PDB file of C-alpha atoms in Angstrom:
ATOM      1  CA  UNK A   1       7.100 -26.769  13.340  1.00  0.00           C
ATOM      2  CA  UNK A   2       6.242 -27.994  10.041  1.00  0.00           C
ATOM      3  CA  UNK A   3       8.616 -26.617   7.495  1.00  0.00           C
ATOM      4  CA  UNK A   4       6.588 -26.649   4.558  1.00  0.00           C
ATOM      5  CA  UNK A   5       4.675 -23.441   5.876  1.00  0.00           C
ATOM      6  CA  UNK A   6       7.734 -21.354   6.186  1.00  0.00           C
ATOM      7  CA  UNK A   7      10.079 -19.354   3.363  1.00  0.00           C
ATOM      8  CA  UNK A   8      13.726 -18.159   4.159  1.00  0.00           C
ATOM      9  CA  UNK A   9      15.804 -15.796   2.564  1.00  0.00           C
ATOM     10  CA  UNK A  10      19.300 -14.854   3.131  1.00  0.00           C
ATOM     11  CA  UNK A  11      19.618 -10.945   3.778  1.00  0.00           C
ATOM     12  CA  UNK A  12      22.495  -9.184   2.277  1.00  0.00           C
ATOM     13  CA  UNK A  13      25.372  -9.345   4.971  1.00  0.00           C
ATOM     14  CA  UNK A  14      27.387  -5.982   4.743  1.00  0.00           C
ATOM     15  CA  UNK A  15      30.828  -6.132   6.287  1.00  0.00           C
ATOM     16  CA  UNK A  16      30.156  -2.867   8.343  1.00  0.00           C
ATOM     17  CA  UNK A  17      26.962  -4.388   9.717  1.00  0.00           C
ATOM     18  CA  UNK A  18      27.074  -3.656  13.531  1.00  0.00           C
ATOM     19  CA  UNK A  19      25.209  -6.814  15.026  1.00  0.00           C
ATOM     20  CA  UNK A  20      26.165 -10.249  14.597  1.00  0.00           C
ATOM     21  CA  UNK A  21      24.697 -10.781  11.200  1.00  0.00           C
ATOM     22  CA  UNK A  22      21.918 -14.080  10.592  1.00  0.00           C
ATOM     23  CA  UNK A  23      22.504 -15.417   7.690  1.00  0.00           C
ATOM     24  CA  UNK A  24      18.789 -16.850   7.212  1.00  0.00           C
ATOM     25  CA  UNK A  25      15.815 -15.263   7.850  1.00  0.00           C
ATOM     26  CA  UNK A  26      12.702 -17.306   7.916  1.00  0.00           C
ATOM     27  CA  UNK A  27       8.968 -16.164   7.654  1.00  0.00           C
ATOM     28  CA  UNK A  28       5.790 -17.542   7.523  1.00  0.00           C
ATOM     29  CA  UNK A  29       3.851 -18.673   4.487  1.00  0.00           C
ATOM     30  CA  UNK A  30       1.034 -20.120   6.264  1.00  0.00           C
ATOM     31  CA  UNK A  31      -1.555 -23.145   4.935  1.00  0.00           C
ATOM     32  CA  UNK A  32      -4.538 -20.606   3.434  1.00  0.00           C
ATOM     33  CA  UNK A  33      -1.543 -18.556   0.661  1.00  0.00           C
ATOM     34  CA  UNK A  34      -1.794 -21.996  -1.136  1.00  0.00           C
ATOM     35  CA  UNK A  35      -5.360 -22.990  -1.176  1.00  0.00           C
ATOM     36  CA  UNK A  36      -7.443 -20.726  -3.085  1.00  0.00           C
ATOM     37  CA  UNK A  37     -10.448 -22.534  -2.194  1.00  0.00           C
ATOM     38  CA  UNK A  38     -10.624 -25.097   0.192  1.00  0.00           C
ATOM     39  CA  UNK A  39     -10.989 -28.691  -1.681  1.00  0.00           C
ATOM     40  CA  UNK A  40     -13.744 -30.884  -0.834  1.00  0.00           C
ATOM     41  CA  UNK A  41     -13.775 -34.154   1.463  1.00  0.00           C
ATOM     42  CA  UNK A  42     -10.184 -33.060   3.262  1.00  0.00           C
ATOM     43  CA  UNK A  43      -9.102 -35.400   5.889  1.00  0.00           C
ATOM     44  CA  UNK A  44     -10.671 -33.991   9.653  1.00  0.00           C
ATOM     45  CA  UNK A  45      -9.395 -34.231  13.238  1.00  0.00           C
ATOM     46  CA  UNK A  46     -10.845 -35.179  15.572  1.00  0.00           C
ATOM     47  CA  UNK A  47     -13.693 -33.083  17.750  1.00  0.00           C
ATOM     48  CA  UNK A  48     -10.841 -33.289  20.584  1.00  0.00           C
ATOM     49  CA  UNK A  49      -8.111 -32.821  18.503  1.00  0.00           C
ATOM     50  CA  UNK A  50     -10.043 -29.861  16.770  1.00  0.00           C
ATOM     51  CA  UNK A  51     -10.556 -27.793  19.057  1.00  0.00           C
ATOM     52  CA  UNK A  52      -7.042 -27.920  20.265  1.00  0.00           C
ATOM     53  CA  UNK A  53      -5.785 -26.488  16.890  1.00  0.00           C
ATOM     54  CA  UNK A  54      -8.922 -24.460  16.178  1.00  0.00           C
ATOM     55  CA  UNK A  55      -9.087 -25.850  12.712  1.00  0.00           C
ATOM     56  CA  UNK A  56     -11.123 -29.502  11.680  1.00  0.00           C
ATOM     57  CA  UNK A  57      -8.748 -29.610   9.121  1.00  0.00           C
ATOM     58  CA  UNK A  58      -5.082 -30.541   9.277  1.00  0.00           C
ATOM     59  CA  UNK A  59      -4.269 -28.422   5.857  1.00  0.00           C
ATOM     60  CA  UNK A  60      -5.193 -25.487   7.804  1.00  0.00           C
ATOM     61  CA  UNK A  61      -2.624 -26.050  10.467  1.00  0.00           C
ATOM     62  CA  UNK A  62       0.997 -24.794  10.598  1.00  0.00           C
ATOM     63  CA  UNK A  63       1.452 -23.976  14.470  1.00  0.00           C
ATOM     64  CA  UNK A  64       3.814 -21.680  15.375  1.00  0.00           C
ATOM     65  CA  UNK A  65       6.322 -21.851  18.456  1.00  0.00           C
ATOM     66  CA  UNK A  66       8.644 -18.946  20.144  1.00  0.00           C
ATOM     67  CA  UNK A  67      11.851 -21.273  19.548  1.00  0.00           C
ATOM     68  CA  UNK A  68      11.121 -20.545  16.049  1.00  0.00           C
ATOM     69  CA  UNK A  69      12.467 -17.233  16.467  1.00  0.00           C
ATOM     70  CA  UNK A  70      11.156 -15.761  13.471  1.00  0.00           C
ATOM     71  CA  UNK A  71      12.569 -12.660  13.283  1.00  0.00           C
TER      72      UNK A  71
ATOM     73  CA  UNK B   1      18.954   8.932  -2.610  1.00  0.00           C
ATOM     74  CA  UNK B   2      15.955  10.284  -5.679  1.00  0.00           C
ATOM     75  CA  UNK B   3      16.370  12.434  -8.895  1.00  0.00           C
ATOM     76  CA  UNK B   4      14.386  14.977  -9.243  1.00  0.00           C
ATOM     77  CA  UNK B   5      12.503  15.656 -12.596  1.00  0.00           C
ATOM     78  CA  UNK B   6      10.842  18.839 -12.696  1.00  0.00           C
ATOM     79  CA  UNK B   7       7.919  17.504 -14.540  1.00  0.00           C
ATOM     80  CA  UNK B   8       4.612  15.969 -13.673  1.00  0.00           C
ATOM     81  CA  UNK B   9       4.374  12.201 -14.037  1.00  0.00           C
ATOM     82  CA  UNK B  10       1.446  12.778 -16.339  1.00  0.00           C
ATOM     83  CA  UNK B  11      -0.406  16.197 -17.263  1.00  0.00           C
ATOM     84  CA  UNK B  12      -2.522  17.824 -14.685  1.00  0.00           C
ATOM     85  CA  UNK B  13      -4.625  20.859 -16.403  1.00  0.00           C
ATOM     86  CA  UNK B  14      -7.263  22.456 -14.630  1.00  0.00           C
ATOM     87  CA  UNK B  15      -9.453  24.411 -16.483  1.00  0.00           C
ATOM     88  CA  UNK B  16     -11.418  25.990 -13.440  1.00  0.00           C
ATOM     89  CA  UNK B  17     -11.563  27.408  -9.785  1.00  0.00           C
ATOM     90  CA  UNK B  18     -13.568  24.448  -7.688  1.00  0.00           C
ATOM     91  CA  UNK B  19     -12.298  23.988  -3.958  1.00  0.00           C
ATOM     92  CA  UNK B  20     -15.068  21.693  -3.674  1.00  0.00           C
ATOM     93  CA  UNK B  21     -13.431  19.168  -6.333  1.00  0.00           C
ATOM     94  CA  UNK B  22     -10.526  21.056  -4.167  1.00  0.00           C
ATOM     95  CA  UNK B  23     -11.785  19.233  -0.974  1.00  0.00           C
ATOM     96  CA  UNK B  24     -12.835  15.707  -2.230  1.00  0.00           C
ATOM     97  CA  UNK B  25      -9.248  15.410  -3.926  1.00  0.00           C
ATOM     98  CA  UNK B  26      -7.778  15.836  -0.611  1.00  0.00           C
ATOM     99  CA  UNK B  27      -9.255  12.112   0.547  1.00  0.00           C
ATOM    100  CA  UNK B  28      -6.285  10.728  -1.985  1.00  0.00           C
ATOM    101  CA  UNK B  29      -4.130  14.001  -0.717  1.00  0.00           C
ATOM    102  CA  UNK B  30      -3.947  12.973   3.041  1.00  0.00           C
ATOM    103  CA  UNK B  31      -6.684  10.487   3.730  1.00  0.00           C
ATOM    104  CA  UNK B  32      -6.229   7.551   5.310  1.00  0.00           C
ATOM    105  CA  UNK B  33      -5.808   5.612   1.920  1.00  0.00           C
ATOM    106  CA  UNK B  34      -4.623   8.162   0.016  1.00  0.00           C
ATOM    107  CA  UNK B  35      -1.296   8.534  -1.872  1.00  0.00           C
ATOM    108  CA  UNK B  36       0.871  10.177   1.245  1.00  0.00           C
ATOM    109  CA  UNK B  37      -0.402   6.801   3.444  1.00  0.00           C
ATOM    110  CA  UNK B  38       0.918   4.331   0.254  1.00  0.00           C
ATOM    111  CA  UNK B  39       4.178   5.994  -0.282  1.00  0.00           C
ATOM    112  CA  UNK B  40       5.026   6.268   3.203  1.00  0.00           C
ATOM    113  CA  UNK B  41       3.752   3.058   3.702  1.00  0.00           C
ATOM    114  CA  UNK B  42       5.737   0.953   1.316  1.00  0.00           C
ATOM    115  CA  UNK B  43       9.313   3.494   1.866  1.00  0.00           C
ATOM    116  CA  UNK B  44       9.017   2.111   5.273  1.00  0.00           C
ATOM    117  CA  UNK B  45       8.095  -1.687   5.106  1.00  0.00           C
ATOM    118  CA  UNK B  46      10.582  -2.302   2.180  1.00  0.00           C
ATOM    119  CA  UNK B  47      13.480  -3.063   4.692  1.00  0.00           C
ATOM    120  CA  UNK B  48      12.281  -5.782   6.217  1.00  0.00           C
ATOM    121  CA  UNK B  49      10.902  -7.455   3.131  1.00  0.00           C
ATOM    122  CA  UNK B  50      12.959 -10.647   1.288  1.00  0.00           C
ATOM    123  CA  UNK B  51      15.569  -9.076  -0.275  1.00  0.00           C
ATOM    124  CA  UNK B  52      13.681 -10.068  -3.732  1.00  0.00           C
ATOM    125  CA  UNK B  53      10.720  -8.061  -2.727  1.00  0.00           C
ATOM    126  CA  UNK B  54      12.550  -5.191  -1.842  1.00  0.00           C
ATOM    127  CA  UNK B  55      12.729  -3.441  -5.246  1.00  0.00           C
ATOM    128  CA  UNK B  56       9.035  -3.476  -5.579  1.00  0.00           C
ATOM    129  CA  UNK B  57       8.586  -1.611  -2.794  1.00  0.00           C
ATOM    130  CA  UNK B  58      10.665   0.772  -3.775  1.00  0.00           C
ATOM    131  CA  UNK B  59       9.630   1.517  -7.254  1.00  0.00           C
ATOM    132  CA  UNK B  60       6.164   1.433  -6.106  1.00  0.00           C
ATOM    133  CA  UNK B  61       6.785   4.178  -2.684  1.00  0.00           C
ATOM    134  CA  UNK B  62       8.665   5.985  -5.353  1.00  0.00           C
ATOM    135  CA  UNK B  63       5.816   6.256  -8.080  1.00  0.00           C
ATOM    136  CA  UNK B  64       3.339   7.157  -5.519  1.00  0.00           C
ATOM    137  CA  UNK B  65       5.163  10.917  -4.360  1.00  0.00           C
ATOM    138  CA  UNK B  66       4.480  11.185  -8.459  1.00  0.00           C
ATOM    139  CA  UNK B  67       0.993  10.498  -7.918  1.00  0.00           C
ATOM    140  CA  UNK B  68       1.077  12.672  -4.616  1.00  0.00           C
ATOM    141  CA  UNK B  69       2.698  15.684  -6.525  1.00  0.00           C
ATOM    142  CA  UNK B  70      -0.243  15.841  -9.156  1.00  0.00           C
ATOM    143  CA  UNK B  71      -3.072  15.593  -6.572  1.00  0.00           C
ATOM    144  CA  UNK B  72      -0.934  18.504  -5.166  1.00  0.00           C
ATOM    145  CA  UNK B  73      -1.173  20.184  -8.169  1.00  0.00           C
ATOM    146  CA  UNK B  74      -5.142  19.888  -8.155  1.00  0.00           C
ATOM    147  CA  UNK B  75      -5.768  20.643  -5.480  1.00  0.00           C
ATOM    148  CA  UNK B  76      -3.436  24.214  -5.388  1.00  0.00           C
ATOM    149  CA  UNK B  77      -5.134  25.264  -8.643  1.00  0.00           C
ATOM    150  CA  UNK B  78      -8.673  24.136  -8.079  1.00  0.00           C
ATOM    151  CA  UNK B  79      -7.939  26.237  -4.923  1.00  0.00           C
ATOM    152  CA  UNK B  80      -6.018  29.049  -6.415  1.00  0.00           C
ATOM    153  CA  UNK B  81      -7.271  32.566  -6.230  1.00  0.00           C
ATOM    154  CA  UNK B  82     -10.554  31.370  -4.387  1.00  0.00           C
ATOM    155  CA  UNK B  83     -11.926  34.101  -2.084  1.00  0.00           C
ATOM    156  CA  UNK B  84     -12.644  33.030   1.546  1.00  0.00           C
ATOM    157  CA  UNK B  85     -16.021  33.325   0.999  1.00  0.00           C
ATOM    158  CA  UNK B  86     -15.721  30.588  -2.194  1.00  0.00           C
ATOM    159  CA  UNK B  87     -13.736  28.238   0.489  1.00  0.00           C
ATOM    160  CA  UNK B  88     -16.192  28.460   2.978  1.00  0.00           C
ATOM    161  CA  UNK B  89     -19.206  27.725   0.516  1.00  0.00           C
ATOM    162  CA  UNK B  90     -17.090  24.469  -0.146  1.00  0.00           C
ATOM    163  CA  UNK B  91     -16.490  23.301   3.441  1.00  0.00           C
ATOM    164  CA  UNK B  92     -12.932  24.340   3.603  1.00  0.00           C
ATOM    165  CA  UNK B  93     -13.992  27.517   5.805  1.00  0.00           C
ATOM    166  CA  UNK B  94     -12.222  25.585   8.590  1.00  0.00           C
ATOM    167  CA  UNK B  95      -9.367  24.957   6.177  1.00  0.00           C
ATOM    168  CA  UNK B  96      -8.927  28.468   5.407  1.00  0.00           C
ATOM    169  CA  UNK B  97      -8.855  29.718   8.893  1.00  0.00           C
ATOM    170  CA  UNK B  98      -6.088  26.761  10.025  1.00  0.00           C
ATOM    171  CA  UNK B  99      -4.084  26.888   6.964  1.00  0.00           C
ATOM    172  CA  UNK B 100      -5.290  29.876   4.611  1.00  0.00           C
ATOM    173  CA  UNK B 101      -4.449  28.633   1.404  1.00  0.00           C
ATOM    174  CA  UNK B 102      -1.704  26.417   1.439  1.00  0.00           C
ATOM    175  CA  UNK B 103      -2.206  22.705   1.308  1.00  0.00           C
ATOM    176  CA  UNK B 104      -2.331  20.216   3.807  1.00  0.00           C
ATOM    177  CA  UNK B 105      -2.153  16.649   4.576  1.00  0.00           C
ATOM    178  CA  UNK B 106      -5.930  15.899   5.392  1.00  0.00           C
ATOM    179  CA  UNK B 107      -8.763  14.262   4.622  1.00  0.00           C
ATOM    180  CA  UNK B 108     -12.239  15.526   2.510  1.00  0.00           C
ATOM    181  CA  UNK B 109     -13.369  15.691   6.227  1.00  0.00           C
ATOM    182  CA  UNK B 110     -10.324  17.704   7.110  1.00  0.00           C
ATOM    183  CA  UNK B 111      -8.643  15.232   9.603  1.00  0.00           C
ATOM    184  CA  UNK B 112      -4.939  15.457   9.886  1.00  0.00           C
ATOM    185  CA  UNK B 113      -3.119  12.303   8.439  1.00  0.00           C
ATOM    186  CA  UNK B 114      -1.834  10.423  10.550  1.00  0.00           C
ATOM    187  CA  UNK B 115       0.583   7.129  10.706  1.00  0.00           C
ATOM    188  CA  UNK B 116      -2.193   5.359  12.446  1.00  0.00           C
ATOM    189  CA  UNK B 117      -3.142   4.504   8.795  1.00  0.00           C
ATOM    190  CA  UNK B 118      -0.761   2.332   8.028  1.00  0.00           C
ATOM    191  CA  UNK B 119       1.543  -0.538   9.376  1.00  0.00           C
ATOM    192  CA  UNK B 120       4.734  -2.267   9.402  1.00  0.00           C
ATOM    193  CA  UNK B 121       4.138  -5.927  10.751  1.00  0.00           C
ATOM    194  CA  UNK B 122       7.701  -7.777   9.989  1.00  0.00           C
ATOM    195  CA  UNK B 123       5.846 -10.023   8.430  1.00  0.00           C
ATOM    196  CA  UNK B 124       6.347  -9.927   4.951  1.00  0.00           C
ATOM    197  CA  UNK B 125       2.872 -11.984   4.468  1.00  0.00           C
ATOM    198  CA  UNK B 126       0.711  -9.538   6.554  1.00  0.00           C
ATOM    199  CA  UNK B 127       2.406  -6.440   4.875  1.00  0.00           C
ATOM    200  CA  UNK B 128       1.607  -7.085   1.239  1.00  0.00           C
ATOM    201  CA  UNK B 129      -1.449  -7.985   1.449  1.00  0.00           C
ATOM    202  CA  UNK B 130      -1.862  -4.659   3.433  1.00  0.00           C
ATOM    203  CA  UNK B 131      -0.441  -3.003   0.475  1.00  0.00           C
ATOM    204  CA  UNK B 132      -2.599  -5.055  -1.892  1.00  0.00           C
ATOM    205  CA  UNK B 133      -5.976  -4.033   0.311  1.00  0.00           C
ATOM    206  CA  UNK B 134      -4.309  -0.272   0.307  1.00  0.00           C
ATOM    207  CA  UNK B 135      -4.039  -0.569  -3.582  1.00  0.00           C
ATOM    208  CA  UNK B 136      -7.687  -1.880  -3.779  1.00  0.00           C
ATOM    209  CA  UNK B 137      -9.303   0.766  -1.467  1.00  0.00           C
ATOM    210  CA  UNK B 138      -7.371   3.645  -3.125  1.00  0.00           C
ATOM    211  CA  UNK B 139      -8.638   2.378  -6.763  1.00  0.00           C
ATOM    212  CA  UNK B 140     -11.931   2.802  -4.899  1.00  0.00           C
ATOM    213  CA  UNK B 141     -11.155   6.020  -3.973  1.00  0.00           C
ATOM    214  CA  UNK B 142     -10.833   7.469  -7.217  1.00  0.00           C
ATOM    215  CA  UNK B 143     -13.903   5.830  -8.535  1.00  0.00           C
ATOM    216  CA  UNK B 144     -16.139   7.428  -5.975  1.00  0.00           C
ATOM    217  CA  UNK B 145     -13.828  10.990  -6.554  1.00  0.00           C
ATOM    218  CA  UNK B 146     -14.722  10.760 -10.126  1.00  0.00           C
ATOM    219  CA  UNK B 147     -18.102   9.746  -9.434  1.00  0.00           C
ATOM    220  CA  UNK B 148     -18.636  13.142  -8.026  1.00  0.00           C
ATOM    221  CA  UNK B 149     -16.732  15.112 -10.338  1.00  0.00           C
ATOM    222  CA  UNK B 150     -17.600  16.975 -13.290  1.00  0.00           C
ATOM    223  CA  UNK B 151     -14.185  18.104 -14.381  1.00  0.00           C
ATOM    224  CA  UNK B 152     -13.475  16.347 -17.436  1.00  0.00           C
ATOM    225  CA  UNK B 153      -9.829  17.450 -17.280  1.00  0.00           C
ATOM    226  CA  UNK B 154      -9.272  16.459 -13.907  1.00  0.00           C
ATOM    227  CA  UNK B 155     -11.132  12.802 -14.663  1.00  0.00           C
ATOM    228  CA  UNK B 156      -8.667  12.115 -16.947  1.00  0.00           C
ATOM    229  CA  UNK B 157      -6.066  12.639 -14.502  1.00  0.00           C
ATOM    230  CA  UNK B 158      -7.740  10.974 -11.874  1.00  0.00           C
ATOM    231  CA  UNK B 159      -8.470   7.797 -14.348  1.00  0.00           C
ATOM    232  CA  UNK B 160      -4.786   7.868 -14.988  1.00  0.00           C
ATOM    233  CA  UNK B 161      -4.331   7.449 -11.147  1.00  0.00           C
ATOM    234  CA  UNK B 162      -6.687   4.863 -10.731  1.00  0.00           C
ATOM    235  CA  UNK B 163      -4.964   2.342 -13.381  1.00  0.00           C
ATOM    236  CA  UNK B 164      -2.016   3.340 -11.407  1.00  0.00           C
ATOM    237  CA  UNK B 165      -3.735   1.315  -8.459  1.00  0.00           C
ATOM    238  CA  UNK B 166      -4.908  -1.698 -10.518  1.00  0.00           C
ATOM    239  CA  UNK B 167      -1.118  -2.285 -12.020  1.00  0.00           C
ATOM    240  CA  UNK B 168       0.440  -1.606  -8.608  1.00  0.00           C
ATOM    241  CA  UNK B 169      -1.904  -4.219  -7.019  1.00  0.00           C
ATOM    242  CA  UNK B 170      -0.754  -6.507  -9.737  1.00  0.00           C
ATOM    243  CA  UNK B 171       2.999  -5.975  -8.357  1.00  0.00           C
ATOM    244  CA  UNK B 172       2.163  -6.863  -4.963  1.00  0.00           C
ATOM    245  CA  UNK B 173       0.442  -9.739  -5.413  1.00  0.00           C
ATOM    246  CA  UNK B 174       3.049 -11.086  -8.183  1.00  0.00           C
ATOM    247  CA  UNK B 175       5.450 -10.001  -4.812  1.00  0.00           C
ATOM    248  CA  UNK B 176       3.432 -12.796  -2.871  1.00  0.00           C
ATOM    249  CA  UNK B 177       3.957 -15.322  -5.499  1.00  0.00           C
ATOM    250  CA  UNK B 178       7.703 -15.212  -5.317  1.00  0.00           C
ATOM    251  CA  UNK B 179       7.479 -15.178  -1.741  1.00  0.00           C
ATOM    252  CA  UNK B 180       5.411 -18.446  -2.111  1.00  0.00           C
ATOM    253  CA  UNK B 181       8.372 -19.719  -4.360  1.00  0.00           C
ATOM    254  CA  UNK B 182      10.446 -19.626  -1.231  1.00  0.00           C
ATOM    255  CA  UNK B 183       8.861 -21.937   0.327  1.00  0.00           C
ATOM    256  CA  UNK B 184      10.849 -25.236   1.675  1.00  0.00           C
ATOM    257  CA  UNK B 185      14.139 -23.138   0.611  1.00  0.00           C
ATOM    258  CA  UNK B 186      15.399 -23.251   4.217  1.00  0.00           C
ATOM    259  CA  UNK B 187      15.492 -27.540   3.753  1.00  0.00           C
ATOM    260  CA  UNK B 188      18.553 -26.346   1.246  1.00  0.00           C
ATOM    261  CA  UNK B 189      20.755 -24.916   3.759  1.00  0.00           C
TER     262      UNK B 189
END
């Protein structure tokens, strides 16, 4: 997971909270919030590697695993 | 926990009897982006937003019963008084024989709400831009309300309303922003 494409907060913990508190939470902010229009000329994957990520572009790509645990 | 003002967030008069204004309000009353979907909506999302975001949601839920209250208003005295027979020549015969003359969370169509129209995703991305898109398509709304309106009194309401959308919109989007400002935060912990 690339890090860059992800924003955290830490949720007010109150002591009568009944489940084990997390202290972070973590949520997306993925490639497109930051690219009001996609630039011109930006680098490309390969065919191969393209269709793999379902983006030619690398800028476009943020992935996203379960062990995230994004909650 | 709310305060109660027993005042309308801005004046509502209505000069005459017209359940057919009546029935087109009702698309904002209990349509599917209408003011009932956008308060509920937001009340509901805002506790699984970033804690910074929170407070918008709120506020914004919060103004929205306003708004909800003065469509009310319309829509019981562009309604009040109206014989059965003036309902039915304004397509609220159905209306009348359901719910006589009380109000009722529907449509202009006369569908039932219904929390199908809105969404909590958990994902504080996907949810305000749902609220921005709600914002957007009620300002709509209004336009197309007014558009068929000749009720100068009620316009002015219903232009009040619609501003209401456009500054609201504003919020959420400013509520992205600082969400984007979070970004790479987690690298501090």
């Amino acid at each position: 997971m690339d890090d860059t494409f992800r924003g955290s907060y830490e949720p007010y913990i109150s002591p009568c909270d009944p489940c084990p508190p997390v202290l972070v939470k973590t949520f997306s902010l993925p490639p497109q919030l930051f690219m009001n229009f996609q630039p011109a000329s930006l680098p490309q994957f390969s065919p191969a590697e393209a269709l793999q990520h379902g983006s030619l572009w690398p800028a476009l790509v943020d992935g996203y695993s379960k062990r995230e645990g994004i909650s | 926990m709310w305060v109660y003002e027993k005042k309308l967030l801005y004046p509502v008069e209505v000069k005459e009897c017209n359940p057919k204004l009546a029935r087109y309000i009702a698309e904002q009353y209990g349509g599917a982006d209408g003011e009932l979907a956008a308060a509920l909506r937001y009340m509901n999302q805002r506790y699984t937003v970033p804690d910074k975001v929170i407070g918008v949601l709120n506020d914004i839920a919060t103004e929205e019963f306003s708004h909800l209250e003065m469509l009310a208003t319309m829509i019981y005295k562009l309604t009040k008084d109206a014989t059965p027979e003036q309902l039915e020549e304004a397509g609220l015969g159905p209306h009348y024989v359901n719910h006589g003359h009380a109000l009722f969370y529907e449509n202009a169509s006369g569908v039932p709400f219904t929390t199908t129209y809105i969404q909590a995703k958990g994902d504080p991305i996907a949810d305000l831009y749902e609220d921005i898109a709600a914002e957007e398509k009620a300002r709509a709304t209004y336009q197309w309300i007014i558009d068929v309106s000749d009720d100068a009194w009620i316009n002015d309401s219903l232009k009040f309303l619609r501003e209401r959308e456009n500054v609201h919109s504003l919020r959420f989007r400013e509520a992205v922003e600082i969400l984007k400002d979070e970004r790479d935060r987690k690298k501090i912990f």
